[in-house]
Amino acid sequence: MGIRAGVVGAGLVVMSLLSAGCSDDSPTVDPQDDPVTDPTDGNEVPSLPPPGSIPDAGTPPPDEDGGTPDAGRIPDAGTNPDPDGGTGETPDAGPWPTDAVLDYTRSFGAGKPQSVGVDEGLNLWLLDGRRIGVLRPGDTAPTWTTGVGQAREPFGDTALATGASVICGGEAGRAYVGYTANEMKRAEGIEQRTYIPWSGEAGYSPERFAEYQKGDLDAVRVQPDGSVTLEEHLWRTTGASNKDRQAGIHNTNDFHYEEDRSVLNCARVTRGRDRGDLYITTNHGVTRIQGLTYNSHRHPGWYLYEDGSEWGSLQCPYMHGLGIGQNGDVLVANEQMLGVLAPSPKLEDWDRELTWDGPTPWKFKSYNEALNGQATDDYWRAFEQVTSGRYYLGSAEYGVWALTPKSRSAGNWSKLAGLPTNRIQSLKATDDGALYIGTNGAGLWRLEADGTTLAQVRDVSGQRVLQMVYEPNVKPSMLLVLTDQGLTVLRGP
């Protein structure tokens, strides 16, 4: 998107919205595409000012560059996860080899997929365009199925999807497959770009109504023979107005608004109270999913006011950055802003935006003022929290940055030194306190728990790290590393 500071008029007002999430084309919404609504009407409302900017989101570090590695420990970030994943049972090694490093592309014929996931039954899921592969415990090679769900027809601008994006494991035997779609366009007689009239309403047309079904997310199931079938194209959401409306993923607070069309990232909660929940980030925000029911969405947007206009344009760039904090907080980052959300146990609470309060408050919401102004893209691609409590964000253009919050809306930032490139694709925190760093062009790196010792992981082939998935519920734990050369699994600690 580039710098937009030149068009700022009356000023920049931070909003109560948080987005995250793998396309580099991240358009800002058009002026007045998202009207300011009553505070009780979902999440499209302005932020209230932080209550005195009270520094209750973390202990301030002792110096200006983010402090020592453990100075960023956040009191409510939780202790190190229990080794049993909250189940009360001692985990075992699981069904997969326990080699410290094993190339699954060579050993199991996993190929070079674009995305990988693992479900609660430890089935490994592979996504390669219109093909879905499953590598089950005991299999010597994956079984591939083509043309499931949104991929049942070739991808294209007028098809059900322009492409497949990511795959995430769910409960045992289930996976979720994300797809992309073109942005909604304005239609004659309809003021809002993303608004779709229902049948019988003013402005209805079959062509526009069909847009409901494009992109979004499929739930798929593995069959006894290893093949994959569609379980359901997700459409069930909370809220009485959405009852029985089979219209894909759309705004939970008003089904007319088709904003979340392209799935960019996904993460399954692997332990704790919310184990099994899935989060996806999209072209607009972050959606929470339990089973086959979703609640969409939250985002950390802000309003851009141009040329003195009293009407602001809601800025919600594509969201790629997504992580689960040490205590189950949801970490999200779009191209410009980032935030930490504390989810309630109830799915219906997810989109209830009351900024710093309410059932799902923002614990932190801001931007990296040490890097760029708010109207400039930071290209965040990953957001993780290590066991010390410190946060790390990875940018596609500006490297890895450590964050220690000093209030709910400001933090101390410091750039990690020693990497050979600023092009970061993925990050993953592990239970030994380390942070794995996936670069675009310089392979995989590991930052030790001391926050300073950095070394390349040379046993993993490939220069471009596409994705990392961590499964802590086996011992040694599994870190799936997907690169341009295929899939490698690291075991330990």
C-alpha positions as a printed Julia matrix, in Angstrom:
493×3 Matrix{Float64}:
   0.0     0.0     0.0
   2.83    2.36    0.76
   2.77    5.73    2.47
  -0.55    7.49    2.68
   0.48   10.28    5.03
   0.31   12.79    2.21
  -3.47   12.58    2.05
  -4.1    13.07    5.75
  -6.21   16.13    6.38
  -7.75   16.95    9.73
  -5.82   14.26   11.55
  -5.55   10.6    12.44
  -7.9     9.1    14.98
  -7.14    5.65   16.35
 -10.15    3.37   16.33
 -11.29    0.48   18.5
 -10.75   -2.07   15.77
  -8.1    -4.76   15.31
  -7.12   -6.64   12.13
  -4.47   -9.15   11.14
  -3.25  -11.59    8.83
  -0.83  -13.65    2.76
  -1.26  -11.28   -0.16
   0.9    -8.22   -0.4
  -1.96   -6.24   -1.94
  -3.74   -4.73    1.03
  -6.17   -2.04   -0.08
  -7.53    0.44    2.4
 -11.28    0.7     2.39
 -12.9     3.49    0.46
 -14.14    6.6     2.27
 -17.47    6.05    4.05
 -17.5     2.35    3.2
 -18.01    1.63    6.9
 -20.49    3.99    8.56
 -20.06    4.99   12.17
 -22.74    3.1    14.07
 -24.26    3.09   17.47
 -21.87    1.58   20.07
 -24.28   -1.29   20.65
 -24.19   -2.28   16.98
 -21.22   -4.62   16.69
 -17.62   -3.58   16.28
 -17.69   -0.68   13.8
 -17.32    2.01   16.45
 -14.59    4.46   17.47
 -12.24    3.75   20.35
 -12.63    5.55   23.59
  -9.39    7.13   24.78
  -7.29    4.78   26.89
  -8.34    5.36   30.49
  -5.54    7.69   31.47
  -3.13    5.52   29.51
  -2.79    3.59   32.72
   0.25    1.32   32.41
  -1.61   -1.83   33.35
  -0.82   -3.79   30.22
   2.68   -4.6    31.33
   5.56   -3.55   33.52
   7.54   -0.74   31.89
  11.06   -1.83   30.89
  14.09   -0.26   32.58
  15.37    1.44   29.45
  14.12    2.84   26.18
  15.03   -0.01   23.83
  12.77   -2.65   25.3
  14.86   -3.66   28.29
  16.51   -6.95   29.05
  14.98  -10.13   27.67
  12.91  -10.87   30.78
  12.03   -7.27   31.55
   9.04   -7.6    29.29
   7.36  -10.24   31.43
   3.71   -9.34   31.55
   1.99  -10.09   34.87
  -1.17  -11.46   33.23
   0.58  -13.3    30.43
   0.4   -16.54   32.36
   3.06  -18.98   33.43
   4.73  -21.5    31.18
   2.13  -23.9    29.78
   1.52  -27.17   31.58
   3.21  -30.05   29.77
  -0.08  -31.93   29.67
  -1.79  -29.21   27.62
  -4.42  -28.78   30.33
  -5.76  -32.31   29.95
  -4.33  -33.74   33.16
  -2.66  -36.51   31.17
   1.02  -36.91   30.49
   1.62  -36.51   26.75
   3.59  -39.14   24.9
   5.75  -38.92   21.81
   2.79  -39.35   19.49
   2.68  -41.45   16.33
   5.36  -39.62   14.33
   9.14  -40.21   14.31
  11.03  -38.52   17.13
  14.13  -37.63   15.1
  15.33  -34.18   16.09
  15.08  -33.15   12.42
  13.26  -35.09    9.71
  12.51  -34.08    6.14
   8.92  -35.23    5.55
   9.1   -34.35    1.88
  11.78  -37.0     1.41
  10.67  -39.49    4.07
   6.9   -39.39    3.45
   6.55  -37.87   -0.01
   4.86  -34.74    1.34
   5.9   -32.74   -1.73
   6.09  -28.95   -1.68
   2.66  -27.81   -0.5
   1.7   -24.18    0.05
   0.28  -24.73    3.56
   0.31  -27.37    6.28
  -1.75  -28.12    9.39
  -2.1   -30.71   12.13
  -5.39  -31.72   13.78
  -6.14  -32.99   17.29
  -5.73  -36.55   16.06
  -2.23  -35.69   14.77
  -3.2   -36.13   11.14
  -1.03  -33.9     8.95
  -2.91  -31.84    6.37
  -1.37  -30.47    3.17
  -2.75  -27.85    0.8
  -1.53  -27.52   -2.77
  -3.8   -25.37   -4.92
  -6.98  -27.35   -5.6
  -5.55  -30.46   -3.9
  -5.84  -31.42   -0.24
  -3.53  -34.11    1.12
  -3.74  -36.06    4.38
  -0.84  -37.91    5.98
  -2.34  -40.08    8.71
  -0.38  -41.8    11.47
   0.88  -45.03    9.95
   0.72  -43.78    6.35
   3.88  -43.87    4.28
   2.64  -41.18    1.91
  -0.22  -38.66    1.84
  -3.5   -39.34    0.09
  -4.5   -36.46   -2.2
  -7.99  -35.34   -3.17
  -8.73  -32.71   -5.8
 -11.76  -30.49   -6.26
 -13.32  -30.35   -2.79
 -15.66  -27.55   -1.71
 -14.68  -24.14   -3.05
 -12.1   -25.88   -5.23
 -14.68  -27.98   -7.05
 -14.28  -25.68  -10.04
 -11.1   -24.06  -11.39
 -10.08  -20.9    -9.58
 -10.78  -17.56  -11.24
 -12.33  -14.13  -10.93
 -15.85  -15.42  -11.57
 -15.43  -18.75   -9.76
 -16.12  -19.62   -6.12
 -12.57  -18.58   -5.25
  -9.58  -16.93   -6.87
  -7.31  -19.36   -5.04
  -6.69  -21.48   -1.96
  -4.69  -19.88    0.84
  -4.21  -21.85    4.08
  -5.14  -25.06    5.87
  -5.51  -25.57    9.62
  -6.26  -28.69   11.61
  -9.33  -28.88   13.82
 -10.73  -31.72   15.9
  -9.47  -35.19   15.02
 -10.16  -35.87   11.35
 -11.24  -32.32   10.49
  -9.41  -29.47    8.8
 -10.36  -25.98    7.68
  -9.35  -24.7     4.24
  -9.24  -20.99    3.51
  -9.83  -19.37    0.14
  -9.47  -15.95   -1.44
 -11.9   -13.82   -3.45
 -11.8   -10.45   -5.14
 -12.79   -7.4    -3.13
 -16.42   -6.39   -3.36
 -17.22   -3.64   -5.87
 -19.8    -0.9    -5.73
 -23.16   -1.56   -7.38
 -25.6     0.94   -8.77
 -28.17    1.97   -6.2
 -26.22    0.49   -3.26
 -24.29    3.01   -1.19
 -21.94    0.7     0.68
 -19.38   -1.25   -1.34
 -19.67   -4.43    0.74
 -23.46   -4.41    1.17
 -25.47   -7.29   -0.36
 -29.28   -7.13   -0.32
 -31.09  -10.33    0.61
 -33.73  -11.78   -1.68
 -36.79   -9.57   -1.63
 -34.92   -6.48   -0.47
 -34.33   -3.34   -2.49
 -31.37   -3.63   -4.83
 -31.35   -7.45   -4.87
 -29.82   -9.21   -7.86
 -28.84  -12.87   -8.24
 -25.36  -11.84   -9.42
 -24.59   -9.77   -6.32
 -26.24  -12.3    -4.02
 -23.86  -14.97   -5.37
 -20.95  -12.98   -3.92
 -21.92  -14.26   -0.46
 -20.61  -17.69   -1.39
 -17.18  -16.68   -2.7
 -13.92  -17.2    -0.83
 -14.31  -17.9     2.9
 -13.68  -21.21    4.65
 -14.48  -24.91    4.15
 -14.55  -27.55    6.86
 -13.4   -30.88    5.42
 -13.18  -34.44    6.76
 -10.82  -37.33    6.14
 -12.52  -40.61    5.18
 -11.47  -44.16    6.12
  -9.63  -44.54    2.81
  -7.7   -41.31    3.37
  -9.66  -39.24    0.89
 -11.17  -35.88    1.82
 -14.78  -34.74    1.56
 -16.51  -31.44    2.25
 -18.19  -31.31    5.64
 -19.6   -27.8     5.28
 -18.85  -24.42    3.77
 -19.03  -22.36    6.95
 -22.16  -20.23    7.31
 -23.46  -20.72   10.86
 -22.92  -17.7    13.07
 -24.24  -16.23   16.29
 -27.11  -13.75   16.38
 -30.81  -14.19   15.67
 -30.79  -12.14   12.45
 -28.45  -14.67   10.85
 -30.54  -17.74   11.64
 -30.73  -20.15    8.69
 -28.96  -17.75    6.32
 -26.54  -19.98    4.41
 -24.4   -17.15    3.13
 -20.8   -18.03    3.91
 -18.8   -15.87    6.31
 -20.1   -12.32    6.67
 -20.5    -9.78    9.46
 -22.1   -11.4    12.47
 -23.69   -8.13   13.62
 -25.28   -7.49   10.2
 -25.34  -10.22    7.57
 -25.65   -7.69    4.74
 -21.96   -6.74    4.99
 -19.69   -9.09    3.08
 -16.27   -7.94    4.27
 -14.35  -11.08    5.27
 -13.85  -12.76    1.89
 -10.21  -13.8     1.76
  -8.68  -15.99    4.47
  -5.02  -15.09    4.97
  -3.93  -16.97    8.1
  -5.26  -19.45   10.65
  -4.33  -20.73   14.09
  -5.82  -23.45   16.29
  -5.73  -23.04   20.07
  -3.75  -26.07   21.24
  -4.26  -25.95   25.01
  -5.97  -24.22   27.89
  -9.6   -23.19   28.35
 -10.24  -22.53   24.64
  -8.44  -25.56   23.24
  -9.88  -26.44   19.84
 -11.03  -22.93   18.93
  -9.86  -21.67   15.56
  -9.0   -18.11   14.55
  -8.68  -16.92   10.98
  -7.49  -13.57    9.7
  -8.88  -12.07    6.54
  -8.77   -9.08    4.25
 -10.65   -7.17    6.96
 -10.29   -8.63   10.47
 -10.03  -11.7    12.7
 -12.84  -14.25   13.02
 -13.31  -16.8    15.82
 -14.64  -20.29   15.09
 -15.92  -23.06   17.33
 -16.71  -26.23   15.41
 -18.87  -25.11   12.48
 -20.0   -21.81   14.01
 -18.16  -18.51   13.66
 -18.31  -14.95   14.95
 -16.95  -12.25   12.66
 -15.13   -9.97   13.31
 -12.66   -7.77   15.24
 -10.02   -5.45   13.86
  -7.7    -2.67   15.05
  -8.62   -0.06   12.49
  -8.52    3.71   12.62
 -10.19    6.58   10.76
  -8.43    8.69    8.16
  -9.84   12.17    7.75
  -9.05   13.86    4.43
  -9.16   17.54    3.5
 -10.93   18.56    6.68
 -13.89   16.24    6.1
 -16.0    15.36    9.13
 -16.47   11.87    7.69
 -13.54    9.54    8.2
 -12.5     6.57    6.12
 -12.13    3.39    8.17
  -8.67    1.92    7.61
  -8.66   -1.88    7.89
  -5.81   -3.27    5.78
  -5.33   -6.97    5.18
  -4.48   -8.92    8.33
  -1.71  -11.5     8.16
  -0.25  -11.51   11.67
  -1.9   -14.01   14.0
  -0.73  -15.74   17.16
  -2.0   -17.22   20.41
  -0.43  -15.74   23.55
   0.95  -17.75   26.43
  -2.34  -17.46   28.33
  -4.68  -17.74   25.33
  -4.83  -14.08   24.32
  -5.33  -13.53   20.6
  -2.52  -11.58   18.91
  -3.34   -9.87   15.63
  -1.58   -7.45   13.3
  -2.61   -5.9    10.02
  -0.37   -3.83    7.77
  -0.45   -0.83   10.11
  -1.81   -1.73   13.54
  -1.63   -4.55   16.04
  -3.41   -5.61   19.17
  -3.93   -8.17   21.9
  -7.47   -9.4    22.6
  -8.59  -11.3    25.7
 -11.35  -13.67   24.51
 -14.23  -14.63   26.76
 -15.38  -18.27   26.9
 -18.48  -17.39   24.87
 -18.31  -17.27   21.09
 -21.14  -14.73   20.93
 -18.98  -12.21   22.83
 -16.26  -12.07   20.2
 -17.54   -9.13   18.13
 -18.87   -7.07   21.06
 -16.58   -4.08   20.78
 -16.29   -1.98   23.93
 -12.63   -1.16   23.37
 -10.84   -1.45   26.71
 -13.81   -3.0    28.52
 -16.53   -5.53   27.85
 -16.34   -9.33   27.53
 -13.53   -9.28   24.93
 -11.43   -6.2    25.63
  -8.3    -4.98   23.94
  -5.41   -5.47   26.34
  -3.17   -3.6    23.92
  -3.85   -1.78   20.67
  -1.41    0.49   18.88
   1.19    0.74   16.11
   4.99    0.78   15.98
   5.73    4.47   16.4
   9.45    3.68   16.38
   9.22    2.41   12.8
   6.65    4.41   10.81
   3.75    6.77   11.16
   0.27    5.35   11.5
  -0.59    5.97    7.85
   2.41    3.97    6.61
   2.31    0.21    6.13
   4.59   -1.88    8.34
   3.7    -5.11    6.47
   3.31   -7.28    9.58
   3.28  -10.97    8.75
   3.62  -12.65   12.17
   2.93  -11.95   15.85
   4.13  -14.21   18.69
   4.66  -14.13   22.45
   7.55  -16.07   23.99
   7.44  -17.67   27.44
   9.12  -14.63   29.08
   6.04  -12.61   28.1
   7.74  -10.5    25.49
   6.03   -9.99   22.12
   7.71  -10.22   18.72
   6.4    -9.09   15.36
   7.81   -9.94   11.94
   7.52   -7.64    8.94
   7.79   -8.52    5.27
   9.98   -5.41    4.81
  11.32   -4.22    8.18
  12.63   -7.24   10.08
  11.76   -8.54   13.56
  10.72   -6.17   16.33
  10.43   -6.84   20.08
   7.55   -5.16   21.9
   7.07   -4.52   25.59
   3.8    -2.67   26.34
   4.08    0.3    28.7
   0.37    1.14   28.55
  -2.65   -0.16   26.7
  -1.87    1.97   23.67
   1.91    2.45   23.64
   4.95    0.27   23.93
   8.72    0.14   23.88
   9.99   -1.22   20.58
  13.43   -2.53   19.62
  14.57   -4.11   16.38
  16.27   -7.49   16.54
  19.83   -7.27   15.22
  21.83   -9.99   13.49
  19.48  -11.3    10.82
  20.8   -11.23    7.24
  17.49   -9.97    5.84
  14.57   -7.77    6.85
  12.11   -9.91    4.9
  10.25  -11.97    7.51
   7.52  -14.45    6.6
   6.7   -16.25    9.85
   7.51  -16.54   13.57
   6.83  -19.28   16.1
   7.44  -19.36   19.87
   8.22  -22.71   21.5
   7.98  -23.98   25.07
  11.73  -23.77   25.71
  11.52  -19.98   25.45
  12.93  -19.78   21.93
  11.56  -17.94   18.91
  11.91  -19.46   15.44
  12.15  -16.9    12.66
  11.18  -17.77    9.1
  12.68  -15.45    6.52
  11.93  -14.86    2.87
  15.31  -15.57    1.32
  17.63  -16.52    4.19
  16.09  -19.68    5.64
  15.12  -20.51    9.23
  16.69  -18.88   12.3
  16.37  -19.49   16.05
  16.48  -16.82   18.76
  17.28  -18.33   22.14
  15.39  -17.59   25.34
  18.02  -15.04   26.35
  16.7   -12.78   23.59
  20.14  -12.19   22.05
  21.66  -15.48   20.89
  20.7   -15.97   17.25
  21.7   -18.74   14.85
  20.57  -20.19   11.56
  18.89  -23.61   11.61
  20.9   -25.16    8.8
  19.27  -28.59    9.01
  16.08  -27.19    7.46
  16.39  -26.85    3.7
  14.92  -23.97    1.78
  15.49  -20.23    1.71
  11.86  -19.1     1.96
   9.95  -20.21    5.05
   6.26  -20.23    4.15
   4.69  -21.31    7.43
   5.36  -22.82   10.86
   2.92  -24.85   12.97
   3.65  -25.84   16.57
   2.12  -28.9    18.25
   3.01  -28.9    21.98
   0.78  -31.8    23.06
   3.34  -34.48   22.26
   6.75  -34.87   23.86
   9.09  -34.02   22.27
   6.93  -31.26   20.81
   6.6   -30.92   17.03
   7.46  -27.84   15.0
   6.34  -28.17   11.38
   8.42  -25.94    9.12
   7.2   -25.48    5.56
   9.66  -23.95    3.1
  10.02  -23.61   -0.63
  11.75  -27.01   -0.54
   9.02  -28.84    1.36
   8.11  -29.91    4.89
  10.57  -30.52    7.75
   9.56  -31.45   11.3
  11.69  -30.53   14.33
  11.12  -32.45   17.6
  11.94  -31.0    20.99
  12.13  -30.09   23.73
